[in-house]
CSV table of C-alpha atoms in Angstrom, one decimal:
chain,number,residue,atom,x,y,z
A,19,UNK,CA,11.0,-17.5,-7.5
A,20,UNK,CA,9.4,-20.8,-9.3
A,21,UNK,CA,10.2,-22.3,-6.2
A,22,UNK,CA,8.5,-19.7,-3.7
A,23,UNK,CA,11.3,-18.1,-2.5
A,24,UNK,CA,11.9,-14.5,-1.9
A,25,UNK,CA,14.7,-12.2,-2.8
A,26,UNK,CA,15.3,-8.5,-1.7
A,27,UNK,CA,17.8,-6.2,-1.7
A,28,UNK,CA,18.7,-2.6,-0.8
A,29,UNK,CA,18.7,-1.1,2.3
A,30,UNK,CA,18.6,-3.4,5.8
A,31,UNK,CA,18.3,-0.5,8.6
A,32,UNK,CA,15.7,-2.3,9.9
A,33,UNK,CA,15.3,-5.4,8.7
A,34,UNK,CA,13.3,-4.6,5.6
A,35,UNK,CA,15.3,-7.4,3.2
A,36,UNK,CA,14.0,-10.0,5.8
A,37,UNK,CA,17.2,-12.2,6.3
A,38,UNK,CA,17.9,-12.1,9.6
A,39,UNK,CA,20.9,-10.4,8.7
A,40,UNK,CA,22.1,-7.1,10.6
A,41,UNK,CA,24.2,-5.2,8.2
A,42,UNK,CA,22.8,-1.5,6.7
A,43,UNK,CA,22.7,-2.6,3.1
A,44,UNK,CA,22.9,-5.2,0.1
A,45,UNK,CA,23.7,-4.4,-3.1
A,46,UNK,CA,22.6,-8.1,-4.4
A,47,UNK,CA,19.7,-10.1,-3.7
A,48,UNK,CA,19.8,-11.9,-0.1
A,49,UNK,CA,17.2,-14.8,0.3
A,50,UNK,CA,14.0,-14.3,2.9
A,51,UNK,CA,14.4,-16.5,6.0
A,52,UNK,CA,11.4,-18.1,5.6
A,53,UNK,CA,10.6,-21.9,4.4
A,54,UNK,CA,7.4,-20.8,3.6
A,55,UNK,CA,6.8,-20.7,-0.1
A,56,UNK,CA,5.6,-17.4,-1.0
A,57,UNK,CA,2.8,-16.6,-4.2
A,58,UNK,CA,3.4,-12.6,-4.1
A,59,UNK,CA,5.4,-9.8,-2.1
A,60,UNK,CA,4.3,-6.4,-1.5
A,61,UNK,CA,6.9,-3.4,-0.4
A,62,UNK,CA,6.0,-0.7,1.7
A,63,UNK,CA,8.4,2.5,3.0
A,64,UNK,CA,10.3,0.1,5.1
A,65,UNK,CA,8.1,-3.5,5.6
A,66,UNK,CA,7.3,-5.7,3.2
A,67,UNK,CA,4.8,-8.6,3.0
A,68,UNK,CA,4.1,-11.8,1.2
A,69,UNK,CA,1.6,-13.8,0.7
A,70,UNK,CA,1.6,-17.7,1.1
A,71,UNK,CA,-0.4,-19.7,-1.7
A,72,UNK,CA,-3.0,-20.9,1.4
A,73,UNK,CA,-3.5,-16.6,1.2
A,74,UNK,CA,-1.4,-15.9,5.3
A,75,UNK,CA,0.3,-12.9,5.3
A,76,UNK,CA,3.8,-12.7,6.7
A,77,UNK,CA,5.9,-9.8,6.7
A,78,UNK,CA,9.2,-8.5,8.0
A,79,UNK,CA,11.2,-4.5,8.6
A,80,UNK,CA,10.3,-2.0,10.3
A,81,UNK,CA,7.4,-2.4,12.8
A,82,UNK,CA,7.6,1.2,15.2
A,83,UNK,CA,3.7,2.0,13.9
A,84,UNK,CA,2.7,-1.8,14.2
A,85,UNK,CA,2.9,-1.9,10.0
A,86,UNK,CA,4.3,-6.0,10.6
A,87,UNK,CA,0.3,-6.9,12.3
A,88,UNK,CA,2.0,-8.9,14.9
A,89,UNK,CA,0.7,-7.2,17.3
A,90,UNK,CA,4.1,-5.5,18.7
A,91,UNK,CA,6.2,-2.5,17.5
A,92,UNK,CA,9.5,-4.6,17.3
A,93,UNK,CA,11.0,-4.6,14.1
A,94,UNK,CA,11.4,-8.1,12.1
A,95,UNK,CA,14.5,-9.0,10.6
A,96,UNK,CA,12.5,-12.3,9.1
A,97,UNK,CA,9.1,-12.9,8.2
A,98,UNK,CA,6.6,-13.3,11.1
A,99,UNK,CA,2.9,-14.0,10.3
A,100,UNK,CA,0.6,-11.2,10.5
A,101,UNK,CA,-1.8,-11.8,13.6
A,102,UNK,CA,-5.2,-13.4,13.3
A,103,UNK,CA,-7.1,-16.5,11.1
A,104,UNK,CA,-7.1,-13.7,8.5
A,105,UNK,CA,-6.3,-15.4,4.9
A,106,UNK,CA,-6.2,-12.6,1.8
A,107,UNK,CA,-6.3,-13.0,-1.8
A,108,UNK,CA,-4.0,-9.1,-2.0
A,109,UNK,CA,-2.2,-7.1,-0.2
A,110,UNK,CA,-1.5,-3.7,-0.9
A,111,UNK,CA,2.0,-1.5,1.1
A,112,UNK,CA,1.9,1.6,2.4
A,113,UNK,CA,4.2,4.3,4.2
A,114,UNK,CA,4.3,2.8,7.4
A,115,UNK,CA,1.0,0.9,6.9
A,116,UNK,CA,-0.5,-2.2,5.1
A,117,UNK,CA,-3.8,-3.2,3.8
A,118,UNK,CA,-5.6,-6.6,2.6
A,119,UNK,CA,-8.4,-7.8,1.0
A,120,UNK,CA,-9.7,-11.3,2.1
A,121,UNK,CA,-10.9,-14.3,0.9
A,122,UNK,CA,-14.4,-13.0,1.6
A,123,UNK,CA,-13.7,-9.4,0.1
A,124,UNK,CA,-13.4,-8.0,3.8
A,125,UNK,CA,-10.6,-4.9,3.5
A,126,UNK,CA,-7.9,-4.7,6.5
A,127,UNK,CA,-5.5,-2.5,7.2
A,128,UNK,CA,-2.8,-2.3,10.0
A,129,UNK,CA,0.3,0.3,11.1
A,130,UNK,CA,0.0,3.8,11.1
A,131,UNK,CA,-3.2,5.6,11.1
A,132,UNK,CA,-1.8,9.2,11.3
A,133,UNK,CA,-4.0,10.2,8.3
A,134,UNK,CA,-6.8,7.8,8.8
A,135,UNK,CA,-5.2,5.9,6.1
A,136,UNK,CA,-6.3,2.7,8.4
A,137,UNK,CA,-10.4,3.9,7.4
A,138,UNK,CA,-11.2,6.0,10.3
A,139,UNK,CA,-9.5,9.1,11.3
A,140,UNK,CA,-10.6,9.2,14.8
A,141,UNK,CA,-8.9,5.5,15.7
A,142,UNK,CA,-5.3,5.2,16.6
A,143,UNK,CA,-2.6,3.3,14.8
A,144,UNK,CA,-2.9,-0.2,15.1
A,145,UNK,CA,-0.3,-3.3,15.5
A,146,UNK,CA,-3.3,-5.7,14.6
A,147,UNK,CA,-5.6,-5.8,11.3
A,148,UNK,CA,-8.2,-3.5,11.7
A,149,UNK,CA,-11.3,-3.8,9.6
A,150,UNK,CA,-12.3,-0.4,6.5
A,151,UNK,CA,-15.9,-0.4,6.9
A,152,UNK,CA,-17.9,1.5,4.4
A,153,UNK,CA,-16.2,0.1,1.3
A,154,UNK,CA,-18.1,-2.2,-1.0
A,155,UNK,CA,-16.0,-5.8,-1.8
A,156,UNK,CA,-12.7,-4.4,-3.8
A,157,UNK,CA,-10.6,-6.5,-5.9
A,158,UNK,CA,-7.2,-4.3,-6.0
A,159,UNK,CA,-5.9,-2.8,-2.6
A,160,UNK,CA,-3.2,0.6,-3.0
A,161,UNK,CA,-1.3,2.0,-0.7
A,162,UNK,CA,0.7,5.4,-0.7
A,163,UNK,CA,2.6,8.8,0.4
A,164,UNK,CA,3.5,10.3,3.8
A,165,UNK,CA,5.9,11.9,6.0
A,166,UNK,CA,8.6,8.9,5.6
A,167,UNK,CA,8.2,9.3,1.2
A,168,UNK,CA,7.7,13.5,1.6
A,169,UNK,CA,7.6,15.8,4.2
A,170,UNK,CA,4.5,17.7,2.8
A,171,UNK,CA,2.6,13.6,2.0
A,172,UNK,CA,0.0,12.7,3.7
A,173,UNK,CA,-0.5,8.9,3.7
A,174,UNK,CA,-3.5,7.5,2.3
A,175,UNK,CA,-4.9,4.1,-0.1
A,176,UNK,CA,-7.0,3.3,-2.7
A,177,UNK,CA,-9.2,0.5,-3.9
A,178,UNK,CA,-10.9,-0.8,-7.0
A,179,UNK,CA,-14.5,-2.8,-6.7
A,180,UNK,CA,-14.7,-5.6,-9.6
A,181,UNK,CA,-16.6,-2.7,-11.5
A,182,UNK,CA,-13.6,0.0,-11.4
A,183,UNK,CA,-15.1,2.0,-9.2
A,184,UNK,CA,-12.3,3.8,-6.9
A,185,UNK,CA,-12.2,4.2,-3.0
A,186,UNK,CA,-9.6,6.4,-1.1
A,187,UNK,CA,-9.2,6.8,2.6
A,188,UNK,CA,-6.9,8.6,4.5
A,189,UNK,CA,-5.4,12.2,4.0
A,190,UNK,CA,-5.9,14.1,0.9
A,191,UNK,CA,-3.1,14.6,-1.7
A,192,UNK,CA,-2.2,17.7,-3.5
A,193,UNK,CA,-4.7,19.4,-5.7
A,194,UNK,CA,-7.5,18.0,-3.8
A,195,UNK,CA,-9.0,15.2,-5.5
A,196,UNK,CA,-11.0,14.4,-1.9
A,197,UNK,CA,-11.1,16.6,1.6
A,198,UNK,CA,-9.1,14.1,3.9
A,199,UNK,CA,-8.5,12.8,6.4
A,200,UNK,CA,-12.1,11.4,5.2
A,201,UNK,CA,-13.8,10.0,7.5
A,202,UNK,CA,-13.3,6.5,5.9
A,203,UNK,CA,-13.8,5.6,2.4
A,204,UNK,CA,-15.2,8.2,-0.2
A,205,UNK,CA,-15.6,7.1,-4.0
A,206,UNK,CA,-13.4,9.2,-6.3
A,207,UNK,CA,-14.3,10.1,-10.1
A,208,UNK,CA,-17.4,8.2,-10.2
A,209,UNK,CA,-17.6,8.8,-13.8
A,210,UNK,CA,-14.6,7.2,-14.7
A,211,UNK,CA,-14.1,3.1,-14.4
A,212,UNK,CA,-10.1,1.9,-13.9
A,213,UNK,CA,-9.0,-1.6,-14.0
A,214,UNK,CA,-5.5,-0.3,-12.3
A,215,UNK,CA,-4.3,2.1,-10.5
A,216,UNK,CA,-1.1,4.2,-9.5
A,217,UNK,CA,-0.4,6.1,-6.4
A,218,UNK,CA,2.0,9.0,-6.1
A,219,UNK,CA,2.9,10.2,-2.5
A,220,UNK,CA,1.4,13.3,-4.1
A,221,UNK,CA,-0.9,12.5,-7.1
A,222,UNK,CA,-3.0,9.1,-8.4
A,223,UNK,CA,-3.1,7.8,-11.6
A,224,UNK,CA,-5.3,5.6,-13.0
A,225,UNK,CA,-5.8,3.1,-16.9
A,226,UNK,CA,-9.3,2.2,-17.8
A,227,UNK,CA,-10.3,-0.9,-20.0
A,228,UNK,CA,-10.0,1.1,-22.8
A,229,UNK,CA,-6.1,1.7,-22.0
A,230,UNK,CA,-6.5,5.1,-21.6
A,231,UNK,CA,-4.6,6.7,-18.6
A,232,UNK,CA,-6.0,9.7,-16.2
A,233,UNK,CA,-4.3,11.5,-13.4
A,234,UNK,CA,-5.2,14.0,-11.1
A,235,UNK,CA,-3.6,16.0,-8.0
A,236,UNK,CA,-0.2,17.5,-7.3
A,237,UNK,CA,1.2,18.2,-10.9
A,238,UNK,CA,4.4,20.9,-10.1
A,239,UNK,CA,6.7,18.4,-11.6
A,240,UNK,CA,4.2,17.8,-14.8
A,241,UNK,CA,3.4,14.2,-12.8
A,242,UNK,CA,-0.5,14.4,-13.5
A,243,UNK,CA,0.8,14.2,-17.9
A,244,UNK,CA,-1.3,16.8,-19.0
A,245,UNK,CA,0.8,19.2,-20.6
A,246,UNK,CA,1.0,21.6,-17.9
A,247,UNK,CA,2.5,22.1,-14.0
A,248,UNK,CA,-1.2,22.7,-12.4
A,249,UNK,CA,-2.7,20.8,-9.7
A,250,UNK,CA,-5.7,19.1,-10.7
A,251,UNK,CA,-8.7,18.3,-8.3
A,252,UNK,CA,-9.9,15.7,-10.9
A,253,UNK,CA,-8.8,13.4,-12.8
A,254,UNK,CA,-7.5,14.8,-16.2
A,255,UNK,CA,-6.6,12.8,-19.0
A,256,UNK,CA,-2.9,11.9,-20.1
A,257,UNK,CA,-1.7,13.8,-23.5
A,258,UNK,CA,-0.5,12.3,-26.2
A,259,UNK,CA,3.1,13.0,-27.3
């Protein structure tokens, strides 16, 4: 709200709507415990985040992969703040992970690292904010996709530098846009500059300056909008109706 406050609803299994309340589900907004006065909030599977206007992260649900980054794997019915002197300008949510980018344009990402979806596929999941090294300063964090969203999903985010170049890390989505789990961040369509981007659990979208709209990957539903049901292992360009 105006005010700073934050409002979810939906399901409360484990704490995701950040009330300190207990029961399975709310079909009407239930305030955040919190007194802090929130700027943004960001939703993963089953956590979700804020961010103070000073730039701390707190966040609250479920915490079994360490997604909270309070350093346990206890899930948080209210917010708790994410461990660390850490302060962030964005945060992006995840399957049962969550990334950052800080004041200083460091990335950081904490929870489940399954896929490598934490930058580097040979490190364990983490209950702390881990650092992405090999990504140049981003201005957009993305997160997306894995077992929790679809069976056959492998987790995985994306980034945008201040020129609209795009960074993924973790495992690779349908179609094969990059071989993953990458062994941390690879660029993606270098040819093509986006000022936003979309992920699927299964395909990755993307708008330019221009406004015009490209998607690539799993496309057996028609999700990639290009007139057909086949995968793409590039980014192909939205058709017109």
């Amino acid at each position: 709200t105006a005010e700073g406050a934050a409002w979810c609803w939906g399901d409360n299994v484990t704490g995701h709507l950040g009330s300190g309340d207990t029961f399975a589900k709310s079909y009407q907004p239930v305030r955040v415990a919190s007194a802090e006065r929130f700027a943004t909030v960001v939703a993963g599977y089953y956590q979700s985040c804020a961010l103070t206007n000073s730039g701390r992260a707190w966040c609250w649900g479920r915490n079994d992969q360490g997604q909270i980054g309070d350093g346990t794997n206890e899930n948080r019915f209210t917010p708790v703040p994410v461990t660390g002197d850490l302060t962030f300008r964005t945060l992006g949510g995840g399957d049962a992970f969550m990334c950052g980018i800080t004041d200083g344009g460091a990335t950081y990402c904490w929870g489940s690292n399954v896929s490598g979806e934490l930058g580097d596929p040979e490190a364990g999941s983490s209950a702390l904010p881990v650092r992405v090294e090999g990504v140049p300063t981003l201005s957009r964090i993305y997160g997306a996709g894995g077992a929790f969203t679809l069976p056959t999903a492998r987790a995985y985010a994306c980034g945008l530098s201040g020129a609209g170049e795009t960074w993924c890390w973790g495992g690779t989505i349908r179609g094969g846009l990059w071989a993953g789990p990458t062994d941390g961040p690879v660029r993606v369509e270098p040819g093509i500059r986006f000022q936003n981007l979309a992920l699927g659990a299964e395909h990755l979208c993307g708008v330019t300056n221009e406004g015009w709209a490209f998607c690539g990957g799993g496309n057996y539903a028609g999700q990639v909008g290009d007139g057909t049901g086949q995968d793409r292992s590039a980014m192909v360009g939205v058709v017109g109706p």
